[in-house]
CSV table of C-alpha atoms in Angstrom, one decimal:
chain,number,residue,atom,x,y,z
A,1,MET,CA,-44.7,20.9,27.7
A,2,LYS,CA,-41.9,21.4,25.1
A,3,ARG,CA,-39.3,18.7,24.9
A,4,GLN,CA,-35.7,20.0,25.1
A,5,GLN,CA,-33.5,19.1,22.2
A,6,GLY,CA,-30.3,17.2,23.1
A,7,LYS,CA,-27.2,19.4,22.9
A,8,LEU,CA,-23.6,18.3,22.8
A,9,ASN,CA,-21.6,19.9,25.5
A,10,PRO,CA,-18.0,20.9,24.8
A,11,SER,CA,-16.5,17.9,26.6
A,12,MET,CA,-18.6,15.5,24.5
A,13,ILE,CA,-17.4,17.3,21.3
A,14,LYS,CA,-13.8,16.8,22.4
A,15,VAL,CA,-14.4,13.1,23.0
A,16,ILE,CA,-15.9,12.7,19.6
A,17,ILE,CA,-13.1,14.6,17.8
A,18,SER,CA,-10.4,12.7,19.8
A,19,SER,CA,-12.1,9.4,18.9
A,20,ILE,CA,-12.2,10.2,15.2
A,21,PHE,CA,-8.5,11.3,15.3
A,22,LEU,CA,-7.4,8.1,17.0
A,23,LEU,CA,-9.4,6.0,14.6
A,24,LEU,CA,-7.6,7.7,11.6
A,25,LEU,CA,-4.2,7.3,13.2
A,26,SER,CA,-4.7,3.6,13.9
A,27,SER,CA,-6.3,2.7,10.6
A,28,CYS,CA,-3.6,3.5,8.0
A,29,ILE,CA,-6.2,4.8,5.6
A,30,ILE,CA,-4.8,7.4,3.3
A,31,THR,CA,-7.2,10.3,3.9
A,32,ASN,CA,-8.4,12.9,1.4
A,33,THR,CA,-6.6,15.6,3.4
A,34,PRO,CA,-5.1,18.1,1.0
A,35,GLY,CA,-1.3,17.8,1.0
A,36,PHE,CA,-1.1,14.0,1.5
A,37,TYR,CA,1.1,13.4,-1.5
A,38,THR,CA,3.6,10.6,-2.4
A,39,GLY,CA,6.4,12.6,-0.8
A,40,TYR,CA,8.7,12.3,-3.9
A,41,ASN,CA,9.1,16.1,-4.3
A,42,ARG,CA,10.5,16.4,-0.7
A,43,LEU,CA,13.2,13.8,-1.2
A,44,SER,CA,16.8,14.8,-1.4
A,45,ASP,CA,18.6,14.4,-4.7
A,46,ASN,CA,20.6,11.5,-3.1
A,47,ASP,CA,17.3,9.8,-2.1
A,48,LYS,CA,15.9,10.2,-5.5
A,49,LYS,CA,18.8,8.2,-6.9
A,50,LYS,CA,17.6,5.2,-4.9
A,51,ILE,CA,14.4,5.1,-7.0
A,52,ILE,CA,14.2,3.5,-10.4
A,53,PHE,CA,11.2,4.6,-12.6
A,54,VAL,CA,10.7,1.5,-14.7
A,55,ASP,CA,9.6,2.0,-18.3
A,56,LYS,CA,6.0,0.8,-18.7
A,57,ASP,CA,7.0,-1.9,-21.3
A,58,SER,CA,9.8,-3.4,-19.2
A,59,ILE,CA,9.4,-6.8,-17.6
A,60,ILE,CA,10.1,-6.7,-13.8
A,61,CYS,CA,9.7,-10.3,-12.9
A,62,ASN,CA,13.4,-11.1,-12.7
A,63,PHE,CA,14.3,-8.2,-10.5
A,64,VAL,CA,16.4,-9.0,-7.5
A,65,ASN,CA,16.5,-7.1,-4.2
A,66,ASN,CA,19.4,-4.7,-4.6
A,67,ASP,CA,18.2,-2.0,-2.1
A,68,LYS,CA,16.6,0.0,-4.9
A,69,ILE,CA,13.0,1.0,-4.9
A,70,TYR,CA,11.2,0.3,-8.2
A,71,ALA,CA,8.3,2.6,-9.4
A,72,ILE,CA,6.1,0.3,-11.5
A,73,THR,CA,2.6,-0.1,-12.9
A,74,GLY,CA,-0.1,-2.4,-11.7
A,75,LYS,CA,0.0,-4.1,-15.1
A,76,GLN,CA,3.7,-4.9,-14.7
A,77,LEU,CA,3.1,-6.5,-11.3
A,78,ARG,CA,0.1,-8.4,-12.6
A,79,SER,CA,2.3,-9.9,-15.3
A,80,CYS,CA,4.6,-11.3,-12.6
A,81,LEU,CA,1.7,-12.8,-10.7
A,82,MET,CA,0.8,-14.8,-13.7
A,83,LYS,CA,4.1,-16.7,-13.4
A,84,ASN,CA,3.5,-17.7,-9.8
A,85,ASP,CA,1.2,-20.3,-8.2
A,86,THR,CA,0.3,-18.2,-5.2
A,87,SER,CA,1.3,-14.6,-4.4
A,88,ILE,CA,0.6,-12.0,-1.7
A,89,VAL,CA,0.7,-8.3,-2.5
A,90,TYR,CA,1.3,-6.3,0.7
A,91,PHE,CA,0.3,-2.6,0.5
A,92,TRP,CA,2.7,-1.3,3.1
A,93,GLY,CA,2.3,2.1,4.8
A,94,PRO,CA,5.7,3.2,6.2
A,95,ASN,CA,4.1,5.3,9.0
A,96,CYS,CA,1.1,3.0,9.5
A,97,SER,CA,0.7,2.1,13.2
A,98,SER,CA,-2.3,-0.3,13.0
A,99,LYS,CA,-2.3,-4.0,13.6
A,100,SER,CA,-2.3,-4.5,9.8
A,101,ARG,CA,1.2,-3.1,9.5
A,102,ILE,CA,3.6,-5.9,10.2
A,103,SER,CA,7.3,-6.1,9.4
A,104,ILE,CA,8.2,-7.1,5.9
A,105,ALA,CA,10.7,-9.7,7.4
A,106,ALA,CA,7.7,-11.4,9.1
A,107,CYS,CA,5.7,-11.3,5.9
A,108,GLN,CA,8.6,-12.9,3.9
A,109,ASN,CA,9.1,-15.6,6.5
A,110,TYR,CA,5.4,-16.4,6.4
A,111,CYS,CA,5.4,-16.5,2.6
A,112,THR,CA,8.5,-18.6,2.4
A,113,SER,CA,6.9,-21.2,4.8
A,114,LYS,CA,3.8,-21.3,2.6
A,115,ASN,CA,5.8,-21.2,-0.7
A,116,TYR,CA,4.1,-17.9,-1.7
A,117,SER,CA,5.7,-15.1,-3.6
A,118,LEU,CA,5.7,-11.7,-1.8
A,119,TYR,CA,5.4,-8.3,-3.4
A,120,VAL,CA,5.6,-5.2,-1.2
A,121,VAL,CA,4.1,-2.0,-2.6
A,122,ALA,CA,4.7,1.1,-0.5
A,123,ASP,CA,1.9,3.7,-0.3
A,124,TYR,CA,4.3,6.7,-0.4
A,125,TYR,CA,8.0,7.6,-0.1
A,126,GLU,CA,9.6,7.4,3.4
A,127,ILE,CA,13.1,6.5,2.3
A,128,GLU,CA,14.7,5.6,5.6
A,129,LYS,CA,11.9,3.3,6.6
A,130,MET,CA,11.7,1.8,3.1
A,131,GLN,CA,15.4,0.9,3.1
A,132,ASN,CA,15.2,-0.5,6.6
A,133,GLN,CA,12.2,-2.7,5.6
A,134,ASN,CA,13.5,-3.6,2.1
A,135,VAL,CA,14.2,-7.2,3.2
A,136,SER,CA,11.9,-9.3,1.1
A,137,ASN,CA,13.2,-11.5,-1.7
A,138,PHE,CA,11.7,-9.1,-4.3
A,139,PRO,CA,12.7,-5.4,-4.2
A,140,MET,CA,10.5,-2.7,-2.7
A,141,LEU,CA,7.9,-1.4,-5.1
A,142,ILE,CA,5.8,1.8,-5.4
A,143,ALA,CA,3.2,3.0,-7.9
A,144,ASN,CA,4.9,4.9,-10.8
A,145,GLN,CA,3.7,8.5,-10.5
A,146,GLN,CA,5.3,9.4,-13.8
A,147,TYR,CA,3.2,6.8,-15.6
A,148,TYR,CA,0.0,7.5,-13.8
A,149,ASN,CA,0.6,11.3,-13.8
A,150,LYS,CA,-0.6,11.5,-10.2
A,151,THR,CA,1.1,12.8,-7.1
A,152,TYR,CA,-1.7,12.5,-4.6
A,153,ALA,CA,-1.1,9.1,-2.9
A,154,ASN,CA,-4.7,8.0,-2.7
A,155,SER,CA,-5.4,8.6,-6.4
A,156,LEU,CA,-2.1,7.1,-7.5
A,157,ASN,CA,-2.6,3.9,-5.5
A,158,LYS,CA,-6.2,3.5,-6.6
A,159,ARG,CA,-5.1,3.7,-10.3
A,160,PHE,CA,-2.3,1.2,-9.6
A,161,THR,CA,-4.7,-1.2,-7.8
A,162,ASP,CA,-7.2,-0.9,-10.6
A,163,ASP,CA,-4.6,-2.0,-13.1
A,164,LEU,CA,-3.4,-4.8,-10.8
A,165,LEU,CA,-6.9,-6.2,-10.3
A,166,ASN,CA,-7.8,-5.9,-14.0
A,167,GLY,CA,-11.5,-5.1,-13.6
A,168,VAL,CA,-12.1,-6.9,-10.3
A,169,ASN,CA,-13.8,-4.6,-7.8
A,170,LEU,CA,-13.3,-5.0,-4.1
A,171,ASN,CA,-16.3,-4.4,-1.9
A,172,LYS,CA,-16.3,-1.6,0.7
A,173,GLU,CA,-15.1,-3.8,3.5
A,174,GLU,CA,-12.1,-5.0,1.4
A,175,GLN,CA,-11.0,-1.7,-0.2
A,176,TYR,CA,-8.5,-0.8,2.5
A,177,ASN,CA,-7.2,-4.3,3.3
A,178,ARG,CA,-3.5,-4.5,3.1
A,179,PHE,CA,-3.0,-8.0,1.9
A,180,LEU,CA,-4.2,-9.3,-1.5
A,181,TYR,CA,-3.9,-13.1,-2.2
A,182,PHE,CA,-3.6,-14.2,-5.8
A,183,LYS,CA,-3.6,-17.6,-7.6
A,184,GLY,CA,-1.7,-16.7,-10.7
A,185,ASP,CA,-3.1,-13.2,-11.6
A,186,LYS,CA,-6.6,-14.0,-10.2
A,187,LEU,CA,-7.5,-12.4,-6.9
A,188,ILE,CA,-8.7,-15.1,-4.5
A,189,LYS,CA,-9.0,-13.0,-1.2
A,190,SER,CA,-8.3,-9.8,0.5
A,191,LYS,CA,-7.4,-9.6,4.1
A,192,SER,CA,-6.6,-6.9,6.7
A,193,ASP,CA,-4.4,-9.2,8.7
A,194,MET,CA,-2.0,-11.6,7.0
A,195,PHE,CA,-2.0,-14.1,9.9
A,196,GLU,CA,-5.7,-14.2,10.4
A,197,GLU,CA,-7.3,-17.4,9.1
């Protein structure tokens, strides 16, 4: 007697596809889908005036939040981390809907209570959301696409993070965590949820 191979029926395929789609929506991972770029080229001229592309040799540590968005390098941010006892870098996805996306005001309140410095780095441009959430003590940051010569968000942010971590490799479980904790410029932990102990 020949054993019948298991076949997926159309309703099972729909369930699998729906599950994968929901997982991607809730995870905030930047996919390798063609066309997922930083969004800079679709900004209006007025919105582009809100972004400052910082020269790679400039020191950014004394910036104050003036509602501008600063495009910087990972090395520039690392130089600021050296000046602090403890810092958190929050990789913020403006359209992220998972539990790892929390308001920047809540992050700043948490960091203030713990005496941590907070640096928020947006994954891509979404000007209205960026301006509404630009409430931390330090201004909103984004990876400098002119310096890295990248417009695809995933590649750009990877290069930025590599410079920030200065040779430290995150394991697979930590690669997409949104919160990096530093002692000086040394990474001490990576977390998906800021408030999780």
